[in-house]
XYZ file of C-alpha atoms in Angstrom:
781
model
C 80.207 104.018 98.263
C 83.715 104.237 99.760
C 84.331 107.018 102.441
C 87.043 106.398 104.341
C 90.584 108.755 104.748
C 88.082 111.653 104.797
C 85.480 109.794 103.130
C 84.563 109.302 100.223
C 81.329 109.671 98.846
C 84.210 110.460 98.555
C 85.925 111.841 100.791
C 89.763 113.569 100.830
C 92.957 112.262 102.452
C 96.205 114.124 101.619
C 99.120 114.806 99.810
C 97.413 113.144 97.537
C 95.961 111.097 95.253
C 93.012 112.587 94.230
C 90.082 110.262 94.350
C 91.088 109.274 94.703
C 89.597 109.145 98.345
C 92.486 111.213 98.634
C 95.846 109.682 98.588
C 97.973 112.194 100.832
C 100.942 113.489 99.272
C 103.092 111.654 100.766
C 100.280 109.435 102.066
C 99.346 106.585 100.072
C 99.666 104.049 103.166
C 100.453 104.482 106.633
C 102.714 101.325 107.266
C 105.054 98.774 105.905
C 103.072 97.320 103.327
C 102.613 94.189 101.673
C 100.334 93.599 99.066
C 98.813 90.171 98.676
C 99.256 88.737 95.417
C 96.604 89.368 94.157
C 94.102 92.322 92.617
C 90.577 92.051 92.887
C 86.995 93.850 92.232
C 85.839 96.130 94.799
C 83.114 98.636 95.240
C 84.738 101.673 94.945
C 81.806 104.353 96.265
C 78.887 103.080 94.456
C 80.229 100.981 91.714
C 82.535 97.906 91.500
C 86.183 98.890 91.601
C 89.436 96.675 91.125
C 91.817 97.067 93.795
C 95.084 95.920 95.121
C 95.030 94.527 98.566
C 97.985 95.527 100.719
C 99.509 93.080 103.455
C 100.298 96.286 105.733
C 101.365 99.294 104.100
C 97.872 101.473 104.051
C 97.170 102.703 102.366
C 97.187 103.620 102.040
C 93.830 103.851 101.255
C 94.077 102.565 103.429
C 91.156 100.622 102.410
C 91.381 97.323 100.943
C 89.108 95.046 99.895
C 88.252 91.488 98.518
C 91.103 89.975 96.730
C 91.488 86.807 94.061
C 95.099 84.979 93.923
C 96.666 86.709 90.797
C 99.997 88.202 91.038
C 100.362 91.973 90.394
C 102.474 93.021 87.352
C 104.169 95.891 86.031
C 103.333 97.500 83.175
C 103.299 100.764 81.171
C 100.612 101.322 78.740
C 102.041 103.797 76.289
C 100.859 103.264 73.155
C 97.340 103.449 73.549
C 95.429 105.157 70.617
C 93.135 107.766 71.636
C 90.469 109.300 69.524
C 90.130 112.945 68.123
C 89.072 115.121 71.399
C 87.105 118.216 70.636
C 88.224 120.567 72.895
C 85.220 122.898 74.877
C 86.710 125.154 77.602
C 83.924 125.291 80.445
C 83.504 128.040 82.863
C 85.040 126.993 86.261
C 82.108 125.587 87.804
C 84.877 123.429 89.907
C 84.928 120.155 90.748
C 85.763 119.186 94.343
C 87.454 116.101 93.283
C 87.349 113.511 96.681
C 90.590 111.776 96.431
C 89.515 108.204 96.333
C 90.937 105.726 98.430
C 93.292 104.538 95.719
C 96.634 105.719 94.923
C 96.689 107.421 91.426
C 95.843 105.105 88.824
C 97.371 105.465 85.114
C 98.826 103.743 82.419
C 101.396 106.068 80.949
C 105.141 106.241 82.158
C 106.131 108.142 85.444
C 108.672 111.059 84.758
C 111.796 110.337 87.357
C 111.756 112.016 90.500
C 115.305 113.312 89.643
C 113.158 115.296 86.968
C 110.378 116.579 89.659
C 113.186 117.695 91.800
C 116.747 118.489 91.093
C 117.460 120.185 94.340
C 119.426 117.360 95.959
C 122.915 118.424 94.628
C 124.172 121.148 92.403
C 124.066 118.692 89.587
C 122.370 115.582 88.025
C 125.802 113.976 88.359
C 126.201 114.269 92.026
C 122.372 113.090 92.165
C 123.575 110.115 90.570
C 126.405 109.479 92.164
C 124.879 109.849 96.008
C 122.193 107.263 94.170
C 124.800 104.859 93.299
C 126.527 105.266 96.952
C 123.409 104.501 98.822
C 122.977 101.449 96.439
C 126.478 100.375 96.929
C 126.063 100.933 100.845
C 122.686 98.933 101.072
C 124.251 95.585 98.972
C 127.228 95.796 101.703
C 124.984 96.035 104.768
C 122.613 93.319 103.408
C 123.998 90.556 103.575
C 123.774 90.856 107.702
C 120.234 90.082 107.615
C 120.003 87.864 105.012
C 119.683 84.401 107.040
C 117.038 86.336 109.440
C 115.308 87.860 106.176
C 114.819 84.669 104.841
C 113.194 82.927 107.823
C 111.137 85.517 108.450
C 109.596 85.771 104.564
C 109.079 81.686 105.219
C 106.764 82.504 108.181
C 105.130 85.282 106.507
C 104.101 82.822 103.655
C 103.103 80.421 105.947
C 101.067 82.367 107.829
C 99.730 83.740 104.708
C 98.320 80.272 103.269
C 97.041 79.550 106.744
C 95.037 82.752 107.009
C 94.166 83.852 103.734
C 90.940 82.689 102.254
C 89.572 83.134 98.518
C 86.291 84.365 98.991
C 85.735 85.103 95.432
C 85.766 88.435 93.747
C 82.867 90.656 93.955
C 80.214 89.492 91.168
C 78.272 92.265 89.079
C 74.700 90.710 88.781
C 72.542 92.002 85.557
C 69.645 90.110 86.033
C 70.955 86.236 85.190
C 74.024 87.265 84.074
C 76.892 87.430 86.653
C 80.613 89.112 85.702
C 83.325 88.318 88.043
C 87.429 88.407 87.449
C 89.954 85.996 88.514
C 93.688 85.871 87.951
C 93.667 88.632 85.293
C 90.662 87.668 83.393
C 87.280 88.923 83.651
C 84.519 85.800 83.068
C 80.821 85.931 82.414
C 78.542 83.314 83.767
C 74.672 82.651 84.391
C 73.265 83.410 87.835
C 72.907 79.878 89.986
C 75.454 77.922 87.101
C 78.406 76.804 88.151
C 81.115 79.397 87.227
C 83.889 77.141 86.257
C 81.839 77.194 82.751
C 81.996 80.810 82.328
C 83.480 82.502 78.904
C 86.399 84.658 79.492
C 85.590 88.009 78.241
C 88.819 89.618 78.472
C 92.664 88.536 79.596
C 94.841 90.456 80.352
C 97.874 88.330 79.126
C 96.275 87.313 75.924
C 95.377 90.898 75.119
C 99.283 91.848 75.639
C 98.452 93.279 78.968
C 100.458 90.802 80.478
C 102.223 92.601 82.703
C 99.160 94.620 84.322
C 96.514 93.760 86.924
C 92.734 95.080 86.737
C 91.932 97.783 88.767
C 88.169 98.454 88.161
C 85.363 97.467 85.977
C 82.016 98.922 84.544
C 79.524 97.249 82.684
C 77.395 99.373 80.304
C 73.317 99.307 81.262
C 72.760 97.220 77.954
C 75.343 94.797 78.631
C 77.009 95.397 75.460
C 80.043 97.203 76.417
C 82.916 96.616 79.200
C 85.179 99.171 80.390
C 88.118 98.049 82.674
C 91.427 99.939 83.998
C 94.620 98.369 84.009
C 97.345 99.711 86.113
C 101.046 98.592 87.034
C 102.873 98.442 89.614
C 105.440 100.932 88.778
C 103.102 103.496 87.873
C 100.559 105.434 89.392
C 98.653 105.901 85.911
C 96.075 103.598 84.556
C 94.467 103.139 81.034
C 90.881 102.366 80.231
C 90.260 99.734 78.105
C 86.690 99.298 76.360
C 85.377 95.968 74.949
C 82.416 95.219 72.895
C 81.063 92.341 74.569
C 79.030 89.641 72.358
C 80.456 85.910 71.184
C 83.336 87.297 70.388
C 84.436 90.347 72.593
C 86.686 92.513 70.940
C 88.444 95.879 72.049
C 86.885 98.722 70.862
C 89.126 101.300 72.274
C 91.800 102.127 74.826
C 92.166 105.297 76.739
C 95.696 105.942 78.451
C 95.969 108.104 81.652
C 92.571 107.716 83.108
C 91.430 107.563 86.757
C 88.287 107.198 86.698
C 85.274 106.211 84.733
C 81.596 105.501 84.251
C 78.823 104.860 81.812
C 75.967 107.128 81.496
C 74.001 105.324 78.953
C 74.618 102.492 77.099
C 77.008 103.491 74.595
C 78.155 106.891 76.383
C 81.374 106.956 78.473
C 82.290 109.440 81.120
C 86.344 109.735 82.506
C 88.448 111.666 83.864
C 91.967 112.158 82.511
C 95.139 112.206 84.785
C 98.338 113.819 84.343
C 101.418 114.696 87.019
C 98.824 113.420 89.879
C 96.357 115.182 89.188
C 92.951 115.035 87.534
C 91.383 118.353 86.219
C 89.248 117.436 83.100
C 86.313 115.435 82.441
C 85.881 113.981 78.455
C 82.712 111.992 77.035
C 83.148 109.282 74.422
C 80.089 107.681 72.640
C 80.215 104.311 70.819
C 77.242 105.375 68.534
C 77.679 105.024 64.890
C 79.087 108.549 65.102
C 81.848 107.904 67.646
C 83.288 111.012 69.097
C 84.963 112.676 72.345
C 84.862 115.682 73.785
C 85.789 117.654 76.499
C 82.833 118.253 79.269
C 84.417 120.130 82.347
C 87.505 121.477 83.445
C 88.763 122.327 86.646
C 91.066 125.397 87.130
C 91.919 125.678 90.662
C 94.815 123.589 91.428
C 94.080 122.488 94.553
C 91.007 120.600 93.458
C 91.054 117.119 92.008
C 88.026 115.722 90.046
C 86.450 112.282 90.104
C 83.474 110.772 88.569
C 80.492 108.264 89.801
C 77.245 107.001 89.173
C 74.465 107.116 92.146
C 73.775 104.253 93.413
C 70.509 103.663 91.403
C 72.353 104.912 88.323
C 70.005 107.885 88.040
C 72.852 110.657 87.905
C 76.635 110.295 87.039
C 78.232 113.041 89.477
C 80.891 115.482 88.720
C 83.228 115.509 91.555
C 85.812 118.467 92.536
C 87.241 118.346 95.731
C 90.088 120.305 97.603
C 91.215 118.870 101.245
C 88.570 121.218 102.707
C 85.788 122.140 100.014
C 83.948 120.373 96.857
C 81.544 120.924 94.638
C 79.166 118.711 92.343
C 77.680 118.579 88.868
C 74.924 116.054 87.756
C 74.863 114.573 84.414
C 71.172 112.987 83.763
C 71.762 109.410 82.818
C 68.729 109.616 80.548
C 70.032 112.766 78.710
C 73.490 112.246 78.795
C 74.297 115.005 76.150
C 73.048 117.834 77.868
C 75.590 119.616 80.078
C 75.824 118.912 83.657
C 74.187 120.806 86.181
C 75.806 122.617 89.230
C 73.900 121.233 93.041
C 75.658 123.817 94.659
C 78.496 125.986 93.990
C 81.499 125.242 96.183
C 81.545 127.569 99.554
C 84.801 127.623 101.567
C 85.004 125.179 104.147
C 82.047 122.968 102.607
C 82.646 119.430 101.629
C 79.722 117.563 100.535
C 78.842 114.535 98.398
C 75.941 113.150 96.474
C 73.427 110.245 96.349
C 70.114 110.139 95.120
C 66.832 108.354 95.927
C 63.179 109.043 94.860
C 63.626 112.213 93.096
C 65.481 113.569 96.179
C 69.487 114.205 96.536
C 70.914 112.781 99.705
C 73.779 115.069 100.801
C 76.501 113.995 102.936
C 78.239 117.558 104.046
C 79.833 119.334 106.473
C 77.328 122.400 106.256
C 76.328 123.989 109.076
C 77.475 122.938 112.926
C 79.077 121.111 114.441
C 81.712 120.730 111.372
C 80.958 117.171 111.484
C 79.272 115.196 108.346
C 75.890 115.177 108.315
C 73.324 113.538 106.061
C 70.519 115.946 104.646
C 68.360 115.927 101.585
C 66.959 118.255 99.310
C 64.604 118.361 95.812
C 66.629 117.652 92.763
C 65.204 120.540 90.988
C 66.228 123.043 93.952
C 69.702 121.260 95.132
C 70.661 124.823 96.868
C 72.217 124.952 100.071
C 69.092 126.939 101.433
C 66.779 123.496 100.896
C 68.800 121.046 102.519
C 66.753 119.478 104.955
C 68.875 117.790 107.982
C 68.276 113.848 108.114
C 70.866 112.623 110.404
C 74.212 114.343 112.222
C 76.814 112.410 113.722
C 77.920 112.703 117.463
C 80.769 114.503 118.301
C 84.162 112.488 117.880
C 82.783 109.855 115.748
C 84.352 109.136 112.043
C 82.337 108.438 109.383
C 84.276 105.662 107.963
C 81.363 104.823 104.793
C 77.794 105.355 103.749
C 75.907 103.021 101.960
C 72.412 103.666 99.951
C 69.688 101.263 99.633
C 66.001 101.877 97.963
C 64.550 102.286 101.286
C 67.399 102.404 103.821
C 71.265 103.976 104.457
C 73.882 102.385 106.471
C 76.404 104.451 108.133
C 79.485 102.503 109.026
C 81.012 104.173 112.022
C 84.269 104.343 114.532
C 83.454 106.088 118.315
C 85.934 105.887 120.728
C 87.638 102.896 119.130
C 84.775 100.792 118.731
C 82.890 100.312 115.436
C 79.027 100.901 114.942
C 76.208 100.497 112.041
C 73.893 103.125 112.053
C 70.934 101.715 109.901
C 68.636 104.498 108.664
C 64.983 103.646 107.659
C 63.812 105.852 105.364
C 60.269 104.186 105.766
C 59.863 104.301 109.294
C 62.141 107.531 109.813
C 64.171 105.425 112.409
C 67.737 104.971 113.530
C 68.996 102.107 114.601
C 72.318 101.496 116.273
C 74.265 98.432 116.471
C 77.533 97.759 118.188
C 79.758 95.245 116.801
C 82.202 92.876 118.086
C 84.515 94.684 120.146
C 87.834 92.782 118.851
C 87.257 94.621 115.430
C 89.217 97.469 114.219
C 88.416 97.976 110.805
C 85.482 97.528 108.140
C 85.818 95.912 104.957
C 83.052 96.890 102.398
C 81.967 94.413 99.993
C 80.335 95.432 96.912
C 76.856 96.031 96.795
C 75.804 95.955 93.294
C 72.213 96.160 93.436
C 70.322 99.186 95.579
C 67.210 97.329 96.159
C 68.980 94.506 97.660
C 67.561 93.283 101.402
C 71.246 92.627 102.666
C 74.053 94.441 103.113
C 77.583 92.319 103.388
C 81.131 93.627 104.950
C 83.867 92.466 106.507
C 85.154 92.987 109.905
C 89.218 92.716 110.872
C 92.222 93.616 113.217
C 95.621 93.916 112.758
C 95.651 90.296 114.453
C 92.565 89.240 113.309
C 91.612 87.848 109.589
C 88.630 89.119 107.874
C 85.263 87.656 109.002
C 82.428 88.151 107.377
C 79.255 89.501 108.282
C 75.692 90.604 106.885
C 72.875 93.035 107.842
C 69.484 92.138 106.697
C 66.766 94.930 106.339
C 63.874 92.530 106.593
C 64.955 90.532 109.510
C 66.399 93.444 111.012
C 69.578 91.697 112.628
C 72.957 91.155 111.981
C 74.424 87.453 110.869
C 77.716 86.594 110.911
C 78.308 84.360 107.801
C 80.234 81.281 107.980
C 81.548 81.028 104.174
C 84.973 79.563 105.512
C 86.540 78.485 108.606
C 88.149 81.373 109.682
C 90.717 80.069 112.355
C 90.325 82.237 116.330
C 92.956 84.055 117.499
C 92.443 83.619 121.382
C 95.633 84.327 122.928
C 95.665 87.958 121.574
C 94.747 90.471 124.174
C 93.447 93.770 122.992
C 93.460 97.084 125.017
C 92.253 100.653 124.955
C 94.029 103.390 126.390
C 93.869 107.579 126.559
C 96.962 109.186 126.909
C 97.023 112.684 128.065
C 98.725 115.083 125.834
C 100.907 118.135 126.233
C 97.355 120.339 126.276
C 95.518 117.799 128.144
C 93.918 116.065 125.293
C 93.178 112.867 125.536
C 94.997 110.651 122.642
C 93.702 106.941 121.975
C 96.227 104.156 121.995
C 94.919 100.350 120.976
C 97.269 97.852 122.252
C 97.726 94.322 120.972
C 99.658 91.505 123.150
C 100.015 87.759 123.639
C 97.739 86.952 126.301
C 100.548 84.719 127.786
C 103.323 86.953 127.939
C 105.087 87.724 131.177
C 107.211 90.476 131.758
C 105.378 92.820 129.276
C 107.966 95.500 130.218
C 110.831 93.233 128.516
C 109.067 92.924 125.763
C 109.399 94.130 122.205
C 106.921 96.986 121.476
C 106.135 98.530 117.968
C 104.536 101.800 117.770
C 102.303 102.741 114.813
C 101.897 106.541 113.689
C 100.461 108.604 110.737
C 98.690 111.580 111.607
C 97.756 113.508 108.653
C 95.014 113.876 105.943
C 92.306 112.801 107.975
C 93.488 109.391 107.408
C 93.096 106.581 110.202
C 95.661 104.345 110.902
C 95.318 101.149 108.799
C 94.176 98.614 111.306
C 93.114 95.696 108.997
C 94.781 92.145 109.163
C 98.314 91.758 108.184
C 100.130 88.518 108.397
C 103.483 90.329 109.825
C 101.570 91.887 112.656
C 99.958 88.432 113.523
C 103.624 86.587 113.486
C 104.940 89.292 116.117
C 101.826 88.761 118.496
C 102.644 84.805 118.335
C 106.391 85.980 119.204
C 105.797 87.966 122.001
C 105.946 91.525 120.292
C 103.320 94.082 121.516
C 101.702 96.400 118.958
C 100.428 99.891 119.585
C 98.519 102.324 117.268
C 98.516 105.851 118.258
C 95.665 107.542 116.771
C 97.259 111.093 117.217
C 95.695 114.452 116.059
C 95.796 115.084 111.921
C 94.332 111.586 111.575
C 90.843 111.136 111.238
C 90.011 108.237 113.855
C 87.785 110.958 115.610
C 86.121 112.955 113.028
C 86.920 116.334 111.233
C 87.710 118.122 113.961
C 90.416 115.481 114.958
C 92.037 116.186 111.716
C 91.854 120.024 111.585
C 93.165 120.107 115.378
C 96.484 118.300 114.221
C 96.887 120.092 110.669
C 98.940 123.580 109.880
C 99.642 125.569 112.430
C 98.218 122.803 114.553
C 101.065 119.981 113.695
C 103.217 120.502 116.673
C 99.657 118.777 118.640
C 100.819 115.506 116.618
C 104.007 115.082 118.061
C 102.919 115.989 121.603
C 100.382 113.246 121.221
C 102.752 110.830 119.926
C 105.236 111.605 122.660
C 102.268 111.253 125.540
C 101.308 107.840 123.930
C 104.605 106.133 124.223
C 105.533 107.676 127.695
C 102.192 106.417 128.844
C 102.972 102.802 127.588
C 106.321 102.765 129.340
C 104.808 103.842 132.227
C 101.964 101.237 132.284
C 104.812 98.607 131.932
C 104.654 97.942 127.941
C 108.579 97.576 127.131
C 110.865 99.938 127.868
C 112.822 102.417 125.630
C 115.866 100.158 124.515
C 112.768 97.354 123.630
C 110.835 100.172 121.338
C 110.609 100.983 117.769
C 108.441 103.331 115.869
C 107.712 102.085 112.193
C 105.664 105.148 109.806
C 104.964 105.601 106.371
C 104.667 108.432 103.665
C 103.298 111.399 105.811
C 103.524 109.750 109.113
C 107.366 110.059 108.188
C 106.572 113.931 109.562
C 106.112 112.949 113.328
C 108.099 110.003 113.277
C 111.214 112.052 111.912
C 110.120 115.143 114.463
C 110.082 112.451 117.210
C 113.510 111.071 116.511
C 114.742 115.077 116.624
C 112.946 116.136 119.565
C 112.721 112.505 121.991
C 115.236 110.054 120.506
C 115.472 108.487 124.001
C 111.985 107.234 124.044
C 113.063 104.920 121.112
C 116.069 102.515 119.734
C 114.885 101.969 116.233
C 112.401 103.396 113.765
C 111.638 101.822 110.341
C 109.861 104.343 107.698
C 108.497 103.526 103.963
C 108.818 106.152 101.584
C 108.678 108.879 104.226
C 107.993 112.514 103.876
C 111.014 113.887 106.053
C 111.615 117.167 103.897
C 108.519 119.344 104.323
C 109.771 122.913 104.083
C 111.978 122.294 101.132
C 109.265 120.440 99.355
C 106.170 122.870 99.589
C 108.497 125.731 98.849
C 108.304 123.974 95.463
C 105.266 125.184 93.324
C 105.991 123.354 90.320
C 105.857 119.543 92.022
C 102.620 118.259 91.272
C 100.802 118.157 94.924
C 102.264 121.112 96.588
C 99.457 123.496 95.846
C 96.556 121.215 96.449
C 98.393 120.446 99.714
C 98.701 123.925 101.190
C 95.767 123.050 103.104
C 97.343 120.053 105.065
C 101.130 122.035 105.803
C 100.347 125.472 104.928
C 101.775 127.721 102.606
C 105.156 128.869 103.228
C 105.751 130.958 100.306
C 103.005 133.506 101.240
C 103.372 133.346 105.155
C 106.390 133.624 106.985
C 105.168 132.917 110.060
C 103.896 129.186 108.311
C 107.563 128.768 107.189
C 108.965 129.266 110.509
C 106.312 127.124 111.716
C 107.003 123.885 109.503
C 110.687 124.846 110.021
C 110.244 124.090 113.746
C 109.118 120.704 112.916
C 110.570 119.659 109.879
C 112.594 116.729 109.824
C 114.923 117.131 107.646
C 115.407 120.950 109.049
C 116.044 119.915 113.051
C 118.317 116.883 112.487
C 121.394 118.218 115.256
C 124.644 116.051 116.271
C 122.929 113.765 119.408
C 122.393 109.950 119.967
C 119.702 108.996 117.738
C 117.926 105.560 117.286
C 118.950 103.190 114.450
C 116.559 103.809 111.181
C 115.917 101.706 108.407
C 114.076 103.542 105.327
C 112.611 102.228 101.925
C 111.786 104.691 99.322
C 111.014 104.246 95.777
C 112.730 105.316 92.251
C 109.324 105.418 90.631
C 107.478 107.556 94.087
C 105.729 110.717 92.250
C 104.378 111.120 95.824
C 107.516 112.025 97.685
C 110.632 113.003 95.675
C 113.500 110.649 96.307
C 115.987 113.720 96.483
C 114.503 114.625 100.225
C 114.966 111.276 101.366
C 118.472 111.415 100.187
C 119.450 114.160 101.612
C 117.647 113.594 104.968
C 119.445 110.480 105.356
C 122.619 112.177 104.635
C 122.489 114.494 106.993
C 121.130 112.351 109.708
C 124.055 109.621 108.924
C 126.911 112.713 109.435
C 124.770 114.174 112.397
C 125.068 110.653 114.524
C 128.668 109.860 113.302
C 129.809 113.982 114.389
C 127.875 113.098 118.077
C 129.842 109.839 118.175
C 132.717 111.492 117.585
C 132.715 114.381 120.162
C 132.244 111.666 122.695
C 134.811 109.540 124.055
C 132.546 107.230 126.731
C 133.801 103.580 126.752
C 131.551 101.610 124.324
C 130.346 104.688 122.578
C 126.891 103.511 120.619
C 126.272 104.613 116.984
C 123.022 104.193 115.431
C 122.575 101.996 111.744
C 121.087 104.683 109.119
C 119.939 102.460 106.337
C 118.546 103.332 103.001
C 117.320 100.931 100.910
C 115.868 102.105 97.442
C 113.794 100.133 95.556
C 114.146 100.434 91.109
C 110.645 98.368 91.394
C 107.384 99.482 92.885
C 106.075 102.990 93.525
C 104.457 104.640 96.421
C 101.292 103.042 96.272
C 102.193 99.343 94.779
C 104.577 96.905 94.815
C 104.235 93.293 94.012
C 103.749 90.499 95.926
C 107.327 89.370 95.931
C 108.647 92.496 96.490
C 106.221 93.782 99.582
C 107.049 90.364 101.091
C 110.477 91.139 101.157
C 110.559 94.809 102.252
C 108.267 93.834 105.670
C 110.471 90.698 106.181
C 113.638 92.773 105.768
C 112.143 95.423 108.413
C 111.314 92.964 110.592
C 114.938 91.239 110.773
C 116.247 94.968 111.176
C 114.362 95.385 114.160
C 115.030 92.311 115.491
C 118.743 92.867 115.574
C 118.236 96.189 116.752
C 116.086 95.505 119.581
C 118.406 92.353 119.973
C 115.161 90.169 119.986
C 115.508 86.011 119.155
C 111.992 86.234 117.319
C 111.172 83.124 115.834
C 110.292 80.411 117.749
C 112.363 77.658 115.820
C 115.677 79.627 116.191
C 118.199 76.911 117.069
C 121.043 79.088 118.331
C 120.152 81.558 121.726
C 120.002 85.117 121.324
C 123.052 86.848 122.637
């Protein structure tokens, strides 16, 4: 089960996208994103999911997995036939959607941002004029970066080819049958037989979905049906295609606007529908002789997001309703899929829980009890109320639970503590816990699918921003960790990793992870790229990205500031940086950058800041309060107009994100507090750093109007300051907005993402006056 943002048994993260392990509203990723040219199957929670791998932008969930080389494509799946539904409103036995790590997924068309938020000016016409003006401005400016962008793009492609290994997409094994995906096709082959002779069960191109990529796959228990989700990079919605398998596979049904789906029985599929970034309805559809679809569950609280998944042993299908702070789970007995769902534990404010099953007992991952960190508890299926929960294992303070995998006799917890990664292996047979510290260079887990809960081996990969994924296996029988030699991964030997602690304004110690070239001399003169996020309890994305490795090779220093509001030190770390504590994240960021400079890691004129989505709040606030600390900033789909956005309850994510930012409509103190740090509201005439912003026309999470308004105000303030000062050589920052017509908050094509990162790096090299390519023929001026 994929945990991370806040944990996905499902865990949630922010403004988001439901479990969606929660995609934060604004946060789908935390950094510049470049997706690999592919989509692959991934283990989303207990099941196999298809997921798109990101090159660098998070993230947003921030969780990416195995991938095969297929170009992600665009599509809008609009005219899919829906069967008649029998609507039955259920009592609000709510479900807490733990937004699962991936962005919302659906195949219907997204309403334009302008319709979602038409407050930028007094009319649609002026909005269009402003948008056109910014596009023309970028067309004029882009020429100055064209040559360098081209060189960087070529370098990134070279590194991609060198360090990307086709490990193959995850395999789903049912007895002698093996299902897998490659190049937009789903194949079936026999185990221990050459897969090149496999049969094609589904092809996106052959069936008219050539502009879509496969995101998730589920095989029915008797292998007579296969359900897959197809998604476009320009939409956050996905369509579910159900195929009847056999000698001649046939598309049985297409359901639009589906987020999650699971087979409860051989011919019974449960799924959640998604609309305007919300999932609040669960349906059941049957493929028996008398086909029908009916509404099974409705969530009536707008703060909650609903998703479904099966327990690892496929004994129960769980309906999970989650807000940012509270959750509730209902069980569907897969042996009796037509019975009404049974409530595990009624939602209790502030208590999050997620369910697994083993030997007629529920294993409950929960925040219930003190301290408010995750604990593994258990209870009988027949008496599942929290009064019967018994403690199995409790995490240490300041420990982040990244993921949890349940097996027949063991449970593995993937943990982060003090910047290091650990495996905690819990044996249900011997009632023991073994803690294994993983290699110190590792910063991120990438889990592989575990299709059988009875397996004796757990596979996963370790990675860092500058280390390609390396495959490991933990053997329950041998009780040891094995490094797999599936492919030859070039070892990065010239990169040094340093872990620091900065003392914040209130003397809290804030972790920083620093990477630099071991051969670099005079580090105080090297360019420094600082990364920050600090929201929704999501960690900074520290998986491998070719652009980070390129920067290290060119002498850059990379720093990742794990400020409060993120999740690197557990749930309390997030809580200490949200709502009325948001300014603590800003103080943390300042302290981190100041410590880096004090220790000789670069200096302000060679320092740049990178952030994306909700990370734009802290980055924009730093620009307003301490612009002298940095020389340039790159933002991707940044959330920079917090107050205006949180005042508009008609926007799809505003209500559910009040638990992260507060409710300014109901609380005047909250309104004043948000206004005190909101990037847009605190712009003033002063010397700002140069800023490069990439935004998306199809972004449902961060309204484009807010970004446009921010850029206009920032540019005016910078020019006003320049006009008021008469010093010789007065510097005027470059404020650039690049609006992408394609792509969305969570998805862009490989080509578009590659160009985005190349443009960002070209901008930073020019602003910091870096001669960054070794083969550059002319000396730097």
